[in-house]
XYZ file of C-alpha atoms in Angstrom:
647
model
C -5.896 -25.123 -26.349
C -3.780 -28.248 -26.783
C -3.206 -27.124 -30.980
C 0.674 -27.529 -31.121
C 0.836 -27.942 -34.708
C -2.459 -27.846 -36.353
C -2.949 -24.298 -37.176
C -3.653 -25.758 -41.064
C -6.333 -28.279 -39.907
C -8.554 -25.023 -39.143
C -9.233 -24.612 -42.908
C -10.578 -27.837 -43.185
C -14.577 -27.661 -43.875
C -15.141 -30.315 -41.516
C -13.955 -28.104 -38.543
C -16.397 -25.392 -40.010
C -13.648 -22.363 -39.401
C -13.564 -22.815 -35.661
C -10.313 -21.763 -35.438
C -8.753 -21.518 -31.427
C -9.128 -17.851 -32.148
C -12.563 -17.680 -32.893
C -14.037 -20.698 -30.635
C -14.224 -18.094 -27.672
C -16.379 -16.167 -29.214
C -19.025 -18.884 -30.659
C -19.181 -20.326 -27.394
C -21.193 -17.064 -25.848
C -22.204 -16.017 -29.328
C -26.027 -18.082 -28.724
C -28.017 -20.650 -26.768
C -26.791 -23.301 -29.273
C -25.112 -25.397 -25.746
C -27.875 -24.860 -23.536
C -29.959 -26.628 -26.702
C -27.816 -29.330 -27.150
C -27.198 -30.467 -23.656
C -31.611 -29.851 -23.175
C -31.885 -32.475 -25.943
C -29.456 -35.287 -24.795
C -29.941 -34.477 -20.944
C -32.746 -37.617 -21.214
C -30.259 -40.378 -22.798
C -27.360 -39.114 -21.144
C -26.414 -38.487 -17.401
C -24.760 -36.802 -15.819
C -22.161 -35.433 -17.558
C -20.040 -32.250 -16.370
C -18.850 -29.264 -19.846
C -15.645 -28.304 -18.026
C -13.861 -26.236 -20.529
C -14.351 -27.491 -23.744
C -12.935 -31.240 -21.622
C -15.960 -33.045 -20.921
C -15.497 -35.106 -17.076
C -17.788 -38.637 -17.578
C -19.611 -39.373 -13.985
C -20.630 -42.551 -14.200
C -20.496 -46.048 -16.687
C -21.501 -44.943 -19.942
C -18.224 -43.654 -21.117
C -20.082 -40.976 -23.348
C -18.218 -37.356 -23.916
C -21.113 -34.933 -24.682
C -19.735 -31.816 -26.875
C -22.528 -30.272 -28.990
C -24.567 -32.017 -31.175
C -25.269 -35.208 -32.868
C -23.087 -35.594 -35.742
C -24.166 -39.601 -36.526
C -20.723 -40.626 -37.315
C -19.294 -43.933 -36.405
C -16.305 -44.524 -33.468
C -12.483 -43.981 -33.994
C -11.793 -40.201 -35.503
C -14.188 -40.286 -37.781
C -16.598 -39.947 -34.264
C -14.660 -37.325 -33.729
C -15.343 -35.694 -36.911
C -18.849 -36.493 -37.534
C -17.679 -39.346 -40.242
C -16.751 -36.259 -42.137
C -13.150 -36.058 -41.233
C -10.714 -35.503 -43.998
C -7.548 -37.735 -43.824
C -5.635 -34.923 -43.101
C -7.746 -33.997 -40.428
C -7.108 -36.519 -38.594
C -3.701 -36.741 -39.703
C -3.240 -33.615 -38.519
C -5.262 -34.588 -34.761
C -3.159 -37.896 -33.875
C -0.024 -36.432 -35.377
C -0.243 -33.692 -32.194
C -0.980 -36.565 -29.994
C 1.588 -37.725 -27.367
C 1.787 -41.378 -25.893
C -0.170 -39.473 -22.840
C -3.883 -41.021 -21.922
C -4.637 -37.661 -20.664
C -3.300 -35.397 -23.974
C -5.082 -38.161 -25.968
C -8.591 -37.781 -24.416
C -8.269 -34.243 -24.035
C -7.108 -33.328 -27.438
C -10.009 -35.642 -28.926
C -12.622 -34.427 -26.813
C -11.513 -30.690 -27.713
C -11.057 -30.674 -31.259
C -14.837 -32.021 -30.914
C -16.028 -29.011 -28.730
C -14.273 -26.473 -31.969
C -16.282 -29.130 -34.520
C -19.688 -28.856 -32.021
C -20.196 -32.685 -32.203
C -21.305 -35.113 -29.867
C -17.992 -38.038 -29.775
C -19.371 -41.686 -28.181
C -15.780 -42.718 -26.835
C -16.947 -46.523 -27.792
C -15.015 -49.596 -29.389
C -11.514 -49.468 -29.955
C -10.860 -46.429 -28.511
C -12.036 -46.854 -25.837
C -10.452 -50.407 -25.665
C -6.865 -48.516 -26.502
C -6.846 -45.231 -24.606
C -9.575 -44.633 -22.127
C -9.416 -48.525 -20.167
C -6.179 -47.669 -18.928
C -6.810 -44.650 -17.281
C -9.757 -46.082 -15.901
C -8.671 -48.938 -14.736
C -6.774 -46.285 -12.619
C -9.762 -45.604 -10.876
C -10.040 -45.533 -6.958
C -12.066 -47.581 -4.998
C -14.300 -46.155 -2.555
C -13.127 -44.632 0.406
C -14.757 -46.300 3.488
C -15.097 -43.171 6.224
C -13.861 -43.893 10.120
C -16.453 -43.466 12.888
C -18.006 -40.349 13.230
C -16.505 -38.505 16.592
C -17.192 -35.406 17.645
C -15.108 -32.483 17.214
C -12.860 -34.533 15.046
C -11.084 -33.696 12.064
C -12.484 -37.170 10.225
C -15.836 -35.909 10.900
C -15.300 -32.620 9.964
C -13.856 -32.966 7.457
C -14.960 -36.739 5.755
C -13.772 -39.173 2.939
C -15.648 -39.361 0.193
C -15.973 -41.480 -2.736
C -14.082 -40.443 -5.722
C -15.467 -40.064 -8.682
C -14.637 -41.196 -12.464
C -10.746 -39.925 -12.722
C -10.946 -38.013 -16.523
C -8.640 -36.641 -18.723
C -8.560 -32.955 -16.508
C -8.144 -34.840 -13.055
C -4.625 -36.351 -14.949
C -3.639 -33.630 -15.511
C -4.240 -31.380 -12.718
C -2.390 -34.313 -10.602
C 0.940 -33.470 -11.762
C 3.127 -30.904 -10.158
C 4.383 -29.020 -13.197
C 0.336 -28.032 -13.707
C -0.022 -26.093 -11.109
C 3.264 -24.720 -11.497
C 2.955 -23.262 -14.581
C -0.495 -21.910 -14.201
C 0.779 -20.342 -11.173
C 3.459 -18.709 -12.950
C 1.454 -17.634 -16.054
C -0.277 -15.784 -14.114
C 1.821 -13.689 -11.489
C 3.679 -13.429 -14.657
C 0.495 -11.851 -16.329
C -0.396 -9.711 -13.302
C 3.450 -8.259 -13.297
C 3.477 -7.320 -16.879
C -0.140 -5.490 -16.694
C -0.297 -1.788 -15.963
C -2.718 0.623 -14.960
C -4.751 2.093 -17.426
C -5.524 6.121 -16.846
C -6.804 6.903 -20.035
C -10.015 9.120 -19.223
C -12.841 6.591 -20.204
C -15.325 7.477 -23.121
C -17.578 4.504 -22.424
C -18.503 3.301 -19.307
C -21.577 -0.040 -19.274
C -21.943 -0.617 -15.294
C -24.008 -5.053 -15.422
C -25.432 -5.512 -12.582
C -26.140 -8.569 -11.454
C -29.095 -8.371 -8.839
C -28.208 -11.472 -6.233
C -25.223 -12.483 -7.869
C -23.537 -13.415 -4.750
C -20.267 -15.349 -4.808
C -21.937 -18.422 -4.363
C -24.061 -17.646 -7.435
C -21.003 -17.046 -9.249
C -18.819 -20.227 -8.359
C -21.832 -22.870 -8.894
C -22.786 -20.841 -11.814
C -18.965 -21.313 -13.237
C -19.464 -25.221 -12.951
C -23.039 -25.247 -14.455
C -21.331 -23.432 -17.409
C -18.761 -25.806 -17.958
C -16.353 -26.436 -14.992
C -14.840 -25.604 -11.400
C -12.396 -24.265 -13.026
C -14.550 -22.745 -15.308
C -14.315 -18.543 -15.954
C -16.124 -16.302 -16.443
C -15.743 -13.307 -18.704
C -16.185 -10.528 -16.448
C -13.986 -13.119 -14.395
C -11.454 -12.399 -16.576
C -11.413 -8.855 -15.113
C -7.331 -7.413 -13.883
C -9.084 -5.698 -11.122
C -11.737 -7.013 -8.824
C -13.279 -5.739 -5.117
C -15.937 -5.687 -2.723
C -18.623 -3.665 -1.921
C -20.643 -3.547 1.491
C -24.044 -3.655 0.548
C -26.361 -2.574 3.979
C -29.144 0.419 3.722
C -29.382 3.636 6.690
C -31.814 1.361 8.278
C -31.090 -2.215 7.195
C -28.211 -4.653 8.105
C -29.866 -6.186 4.861
C -30.671 -3.460 1.054
C -33.184 -4.340 -1.370
C -33.092 -3.519 -4.652
C -34.182 0.265 -4.029
C -31.749 1.112 -1.207
C -29.063 -0.163 -2.971
C -29.362 0.799 -6.688
C -29.229 4.787 -5.040
C -26.036 3.877 -3.401
C -24.724 2.059 -6.944
C -26.136 4.895 -9.015
C -25.958 8.076 -7.149
C -23.670 7.792 -4.226
C -25.692 7.684 -1.197
C -26.976 5.361 1.470
C -30.631 5.467 1.729
C -33.146 4.114 3.717
C -34.747 0.467 2.169
C -37.269 0.670 -0.175
C -36.771 4.517 -1.631
C -35.571 5.358 -4.195
C -32.994 8.261 -5.337
C -33.066 9.969 -1.923
C -31.250 9.995 1.544
C -31.645 8.584 4.475
C -34.187 11.267 5.844
C -37.322 9.918 3.572
C -38.537 7.184 5.482
C -40.811 4.552 2.594
C -44.021 5.684 2.304
C -43.514 9.217 2.542
C -46.288 10.744 0.667
C -44.621 13.598 0.225
C -40.629 14.128 -0.066
C -38.559 17.978 0.064
C -36.883 18.792 -3.279
C -33.529 18.765 -1.254
C -33.798 15.319 0.109
C -33.693 13.168 -3.931
C -30.576 13.081 -5.150
C -28.777 13.203 -8.592
C -28.026 9.844 -9.990
C -24.345 8.896 -12.065
C -27.193 9.640 -15.499
C -27.077 13.564 -14.974
C -23.754 13.499 -14.200
C -23.301 12.431 -17.434
C -26.268 13.528 -19.623
C -24.932 16.830 -18.445
C -21.292 15.922 -19.396
C -22.469 15.215 -23.523
C -23.038 11.524 -23.312
C -25.766 9.601 -24.591
C -27.337 7.175 -21.723
C -29.521 3.994 -21.697
C -30.496 0.784 -19.740
C -31.518 -2.542 -20.688
C -33.183 -4.611 -18.108
C -34.749 -8.159 -18.082
C -37.786 -6.552 -15.084
C -39.291 -4.429 -15.885
C -37.981 -1.244 -16.596
C -39.746 0.318 -13.811
C -38.313 -1.512 -11.339
C -36.284 -0.537 -8.475
C -32.623 -1.219 -9.902
C -33.414 -0.054 -13.636
C -34.606 3.006 -11.803
C -32.678 4.293 -9.890
C -31.055 5.913 -12.858
C -34.800 8.144 -13.438
C -36.743 8.185 -10.662
C -36.652 10.023 -6.618
C -39.677 8.344 -5.128
C -40.778 8.000 -1.429
C -41.337 4.118 -2.821
C -40.266 1.264 -5.683
C -43.471 0.125 -5.255
C -44.614 2.941 -6.691
C -44.621 1.765 -10.437
C -48.164 3.290 -11.316
C -50.559 6.194 -10.764
C -52.673 2.920 -8.793
C -49.767 1.738 -6.294
C -49.722 5.378 -5.374
C -53.580 5.641 -4.998
C -53.133 1.608 -3.572
C -50.645 3.949 -0.005
C -53.291 6.625 0.150
C -51.508 9.189 -0.824
C -52.176 11.690 -4.272
C -50.750 11.158 -7.332
C -51.475 14.402 -8.509
C -48.544 15.235 -6.123
C -46.086 12.470 -6.387
C -45.334 11.509 -10.216
C -45.607 7.480 -10.266
C -41.935 5.980 -11.198
C -43.155 5.562 -15.318
C -43.937 8.727 -15.512
C -40.604 9.569 -14.151
C -39.184 7.156 -17.061
C -41.398 9.539 -19.709
C -41.462 12.810 -18.720
C -38.998 13.408 -15.405
C -35.701 15.666 -15.521
C -33.723 12.295 -15.935
C -35.910 9.862 -18.309
C -36.693 11.531 -20.862
C -33.841 12.501 -21.988
C -32.654 8.619 -22.235
C -31.765 7.597 -25.440
C -32.362 4.226 -25.008
C -34.688 1.836 -22.567
C -35.135 -1.737 -22.901
C -36.617 -4.457 -21.047
C -40.035 -5.257 -19.509
C -42.983 -3.931 -18.285
C -45.604 -2.995 -20.053
C -48.020 -2.909 -17.699
C -47.098 0.161 -16.488
C -47.280 2.305 -19.244
C -51.318 0.895 -20.227
C -53.967 1.743 -18.927
C -57.561 -0.645 -19.411
C -55.796 -1.726 -23.402
C -55.476 -4.892 -22.981
C -51.947 -5.964 -24.027
C -50.707 -6.677 -27.906
C -49.577 -9.568 -26.835
C -51.270 -11.672 -23.880
C -54.648 -9.900 -24.059
C -54.635 -8.111 -20.140
C -55.441 -4.496 -19.153
C -52.563 -2.283 -18.256
C -51.704 -1.347 -14.443
C -52.734 2.531 -14.523
C -55.444 3.677 -13.352
C -55.382 7.100 -14.998
C -56.501 6.416 -18.543
C -52.987 7.154 -19.019
C -51.262 6.172 -22.607
C -47.131 6.827 -21.384
C -46.069 4.613 -24.897
C -48.356 6.775 -26.768
C -47.031 10.338 -25.055
C -43.647 9.020 -25.319
C -43.492 8.795 -29.153
C -45.556 11.550 -28.898
C -42.335 13.465 -28.063
C -39.833 15.866 -29.445
C -40.962 15.847 -33.055
C -37.503 16.749 -34.034
C -36.700 12.914 -32.977
C -37.008 9.679 -34.646
C -38.358 7.097 -31.895
C -39.107 4.371 -31.807
C -41.012 2.017 -29.923
C -40.583 -1.790 -30.248
C -42.056 -4.941 -28.285
C -41.032 -8.222 -30.013
C -37.159 -9.412 -30.986
C -37.962 -8.877 -34.036
C -39.202 -5.156 -34.966
C -35.713 -4.454 -32.603
C -33.716 -6.584 -34.785
C -35.144 -3.843 -37.459
C -33.343 -0.753 -35.647
C -31.289 1.636 -37.167
C -28.529 2.410 -35.172
C -28.197 5.749 -37.496
C -31.779 6.763 -38.326
C -32.999 6.470 -34.790
C -32.500 9.141 -32.215
C -34.669 7.607 -28.792
C -35.606 3.727 -28.430
C -38.161 1.807 -26.984
C -38.215 -1.574 -26.189
C -41.071 -3.485 -23.595
C -40.802 -6.867 -24.486
C -43.260 -7.801 -21.671
C -45.672 -6.869 -18.910
C -44.305 -7.350 -16.330
C -40.600 -9.221 -16.551
C -38.474 -10.585 -19.239
C -38.926 -14.909 -19.132
C -36.439 -16.390 -18.015
C -33.988 -18.298 -20.369
C -34.343 -21.015 -20.625
C -39.145 -20.497 -20.070
C -38.039 -18.935 -23.330
C -35.220 -20.726 -25.275
C -38.518 -23.769 -24.627
C -41.496 -20.718 -25.896
C -41.238 -18.710 -28.197
C -37.654 -17.542 -28.722
C -38.231 -15.827 -31.616
C -40.300 -12.707 -30.151
C -38.065 -12.243 -26.745
C -34.996 -10.994 -26.566
C -31.343 -11.883 -25.391
C -29.825 -9.859 -22.243
C -26.521 -10.073 -25.087
C -28.412 -9.287 -27.823
C -30.533 -5.966 -25.734
C -26.634 -5.111 -25.314
C -25.435 -5.248 -28.731
C -28.286 -3.047 -29.922
C -27.988 -0.575 -27.452
C -24.232 -0.073 -27.876
C -25.084 0.287 -31.695
C -26.929 3.585 -30.891
C -25.651 4.810 -27.982
C -22.318 4.890 -29.668
C -23.545 6.744 -32.616
C -22.360 9.897 -30.290
C -18.750 11.442 -31.171
C -18.473 12.292 -26.916
C -19.157 8.342 -25.376
C -22.461 6.931 -23.625
C -23.079 5.771 -19.787
C -25.006 2.489 -20.064
C -26.356 0.154 -17.426
C -27.443 -2.640 -18.026
C -29.298 -5.346 -15.493
C -29.520 -9.497 -15.519
C -32.418 -8.570 -13.079
C -33.671 -12.422 -12.926
C -31.138 -14.016 -10.863
C -33.203 -12.586 -8.404
C -35.653 -13.768 -9.072
C -35.219 -17.143 -9.544
C -32.821 -16.832 -5.858
C -36.395 -15.429 -4.078
C -38.304 -18.900 -5.773
C -35.202 -20.645 -4.282
C -35.228 -21.703 -8.469
C -31.289 -22.618 -8.505
C -31.235 -23.468 -12.398
C -32.945 -20.784 -13.447
C -30.311 -18.363 -11.567
C -27.443 -19.784 -12.498
C -28.901 -20.068 -15.954
C -29.741 -16.308 -15.741
C -26.291 -16.038 -15.242
C -24.528 -17.272 -17.803
C -26.586 -15.279 -19.896
C -25.756 -12.482 -17.861
C -21.814 -13.708 -18.382
C -22.933 -13.126 -22.429
C -23.654 -10.411 -21.830
C -20.667 -8.308 -20.531
C -18.296 -10.330 -23.211
C -20.692 -8.665 -26.015
C -19.258 -5.354 -25.101
C -15.806 -6.099 -23.336
C -15.629 -7.885 -27.154
C -16.747 -4.681 -28.417
C -15.603 -1.235 -27.360
C -11.476 -1.254 -25.942
C -9.702 -1.544 -22.853
C -8.579 1.477 -23.366
C -10.915 4.028 -23.888
C -14.487 2.500 -21.707
C -15.075 1.670 -18.217
C -17.017 -2.280 -18.287
C -17.852 -2.284 -14.294
C -19.867 -5.626 -13.007
C -21.116 -5.644 -9.579
C -24.080 -7.010 -7.206
C -26.749 -4.851 -5.602
C -26.811 -7.284 -2.715
C -26.422 -11.506 -1.789
C -29.216 -14.314 -1.238
C -29.284 -16.988 1.152
C -28.145 -19.894 -1.762
C -25.389 -22.101 -0.672
C -22.852 -24.257 -2.149
C -21.986 -26.974 0.606
C -21.194 -30.461 0.637
C -17.862 -32.577 0.118
C -18.883 -33.476 -4.011
C -16.565 -35.171 -6.161
C -14.526 -33.050 -9.162
C -17.215 -32.928 -11.814
C -20.560 -33.609 -10.099
C -24.044 -31.852 -11.486
C -24.487 -28.755 -9.147
C -28.146 -30.049 -9.674
C -27.585 -33.033 -8.041
C -26.247 -34.429 -4.672
C -23.483 -34.059 -3.245
C -23.926 -36.859 -0.205
C -25.711 -38.722 2.558
C -27.449 -36.748 5.536
C -27.503 -38.894 8.998
C -30.944 -39.531 8.227
C -29.720 -41.678 5.550
C -31.527 -39.019 2.097
C -29.159 -37.485 0.371
C -28.990 -33.666 0.357
C -28.233 -31.809 -2.416
C -25.525 -29.546 -3.194
C -27.207 -26.195 -3.280
C -29.851 -25.906 -0.964
C -31.164 -21.801 0.919
C -31.791 -20.478 4.373
C -35.354 -20.054 3.728
C -37.904 -19.447 1.443
C -41.324 -21.184 0.451
C -39.458 -24.420 -0.918
C -39.434 -25.948 2.627
C -43.003 -27.513 2.458
C -41.278 -29.484 -0.106
C -38.950 -30.660 1.072
C -40.374 -31.200 4.751
C -42.830 -32.871 6.398
C -43.918 -33.435 10.158
C -41.355 -34.064 12.156
C -44.220 -36.460 13.909
C -43.852 -39.103 10.577
C -39.956 -40.032 12.288
C -38.355 -37.719 9.206
C -38.190 -34.177 9.091
C -36.761 -34.076 5.006
C -38.666 -36.029 2.366
C -36.140 -38.249 -0.307
C -34.962 -35.542 -3.439
C -34.812 -38.704 -5.287
C -38.895 -38.840 -5.366
C -39.130 -35.490 -7.131
C -37.844 -33.703 -10.283
C -34.724 -32.105 -9.667
C -33.936 -32.128 -13.975
C -37.170 -29.251 -14.663
C -35.692 -25.893 -14.471
C -38.779 -25.488 -12.273
C -37.535 -27.312 -9.409
C -37.438 -25.660 -5.992
C -34.268 -26.443 -3.948
C -34.642 -27.027 -0.486
C -35.130 -24.717 2.363
C -34.417 -25.099 5.686
C -36.907 -22.481 6.676
C -40.234 -21.687 6.011
C -40.754 -18.636 4.940
C -43.012 -16.371 2.055
C -40.172 -16.145 0.033
C -36.496 -16.883 -0.024
C -34.627 -13.626 1.469
C -31.518 -11.109 0.430
C -28.575 -11.876 2.008
C -26.477 -9.348 3.800
C -22.336 -9.926 2.915
C -20.597 -8.297 0.867
C -21.094 -9.215 -2.950
C -17.867 -9.085 -5.362
C -16.584 -5.767 -7.551
C -15.071 -6.295 -11.064
C -13.461 -3.754 -13.470
C -11.752 -3.752 -17.103
C -11.128 -0.063 -19.003
C -9.325 3.414 -17.981
C -8.966 3.608 -13.554
C -10.065 -0.175 -12.909
C -7.807 -0.147 -10.447
C -9.722 1.782 -8.318
C -12.452 -0.645 -7.785
C -9.797 -3.373 -5.662
C -10.241 -3.259 -2.625
C -13.141 -3.208 0.155
C -15.330 -0.215 -0.098
C -19.003 0.807 0.547
C -21.092 0.736 -2.173
C -22.025 4.276 -2.590
C -17.605 4.772 -3.250
C -18.809 2.973 -7.024
C -20.479 5.588 -8.753
C -17.652 8.248 -7.709
C -15.028 5.868 -9.063
C -16.780 5.849 -12.258
C -16.947 9.503 -12.735
C -13.837 9.847 -12.157
C -12.887 7.512 -14.782
C -14.867 9.375 -17.084
C -14.838 12.836 -15.976
C -18.364 13.977 -15.329
C -19.997 14.492 -11.882
C -18.844 17.241 -9.773
C -15.990 14.557 -7.967
C -12.728 14.538 -8.393
C -11.938 13.266 -12.478
C -8.986 12.211 -13.423
C -9.037 15.163 -16.975
C -8.314 17.014 -13.753
C -4.714 17.750 -12.698
C -5.355 18.658 -9.447
C -7.810 15.560 -9.268
C -5.524 13.709 -10.761
C -3.306 13.916 -7.814
C -5.217 12.761 -5.326
C -4.925 9.260 -6.324
């Protein structure tokens, strides 16, 4: 923020009290940014949101930063027509004659005020036009030659020069940035405290490409997510015992139980094949949830998927097939539900599931028989006649248990008087956030809201807690080739991470963020800086534009490719509605669903012993690193002198 002379300005009512120390929190506190972007997208296009500095990508000369002010041009337009003389004077006093700094401060001021700024009138003529005159003309590419550098790295048309780009052209800008980062790393000291609390965030399908492209969608190429500011990062290898490319079940067994297993199995070792009707007890594995419970901590689960889905089920279930969420699935596959407890039953009656303090997510249908759902009227999926929610409520008579199925009910839960909380907000998975905000947004909580309520309840335990949080719909969107959904779900996931890190100190709370596996989405081409991440990166040799984002395979192949006999294999995306969230980005191989990918996934850590998560390692080491920091489980522990000396 460029406010060296403006500290007093933040006291004025026209700036709504949005000070330099509070605007970061506000940016994560709700959907205002996203709603505003949707509201104005039809009239202003394209614009890129970049950490408070708006990049204008066409000749409209419009900078978009929040809600419409309705004010005139100039300073009154910046402050929504309500800025006082002192407001304007403070801003103008902080400016020098550098045009880039002028535009930057104007836009950052407006970001703090939550305004739309129309850079028109005299302000554009006197300040912005000289900058625009510096825009270079398009560079004509030289003829393409095989293996020539000009063909490998072709020239491209530069975008409109923005204030941000001007600053970045300076040598000192980058040298100063590097020096600051270096000094911060040098000053960092390893945190060797015992982790009282642990929050484990799992972004299902959160590949490096997903993180990088979601940054652009959230604010720009240089944007940083909350978890990217964590001091320590690493990479984990995700393969299964029997598969090069993993699914969410075998990976859950790895990162929650420390044992690699076979594709499609949960909470069992590699001796168990998917679909085995019987599992010897010695082939079941204990999860980190059990270790935390045995240490006297409270344990919870928050997810945007069904609570019986593969990732959350890894906390409490031991089952040879991830699809056996109800007794119906077991019968369908030829096994006896009297011999194998389905996943929903294990949540209610299992050794670990029955002890979970908080469970929030979707999946009501897995807990009910043919009883109509209270929201949709559709029947449940159970075939045994059981109402597992009722049975859960009738559990320990000495406990105050609460079941909720709407956002309004969740927000009324009193953490101090609630012993256990079960929240099932959808018959299946929770809605995509983009669908939620366009529909009945008041009846389904955000991931951040669920994390906030869960931690409020879990933190009542003086011994601390372990919370597993999954942003599961990132994965589902990628499977559908719907990149807009995937990147928005990533942004919502980051807001939940921010909520937890903001609430709890790094001194005693370890937060780990990672993925179970990758996806095939590619972020490619040579798009200009500030280009719409959901737009075109360039033109192919067939004369048709291609998108920055695409997939290696999936159902969208049929949307984008026609028969070769028609003369052109690719369809022209300019004829498609690419603005709808349901737009399916191109896939190059036809397939029933976009597949997972096999590369390593990132791990981000902050808090006690977070430095242990640096490097490259097997995914199965993650629960042991966590248990070391939190002093539970049967492995080495930080609170043991001998164990501590080993690391």
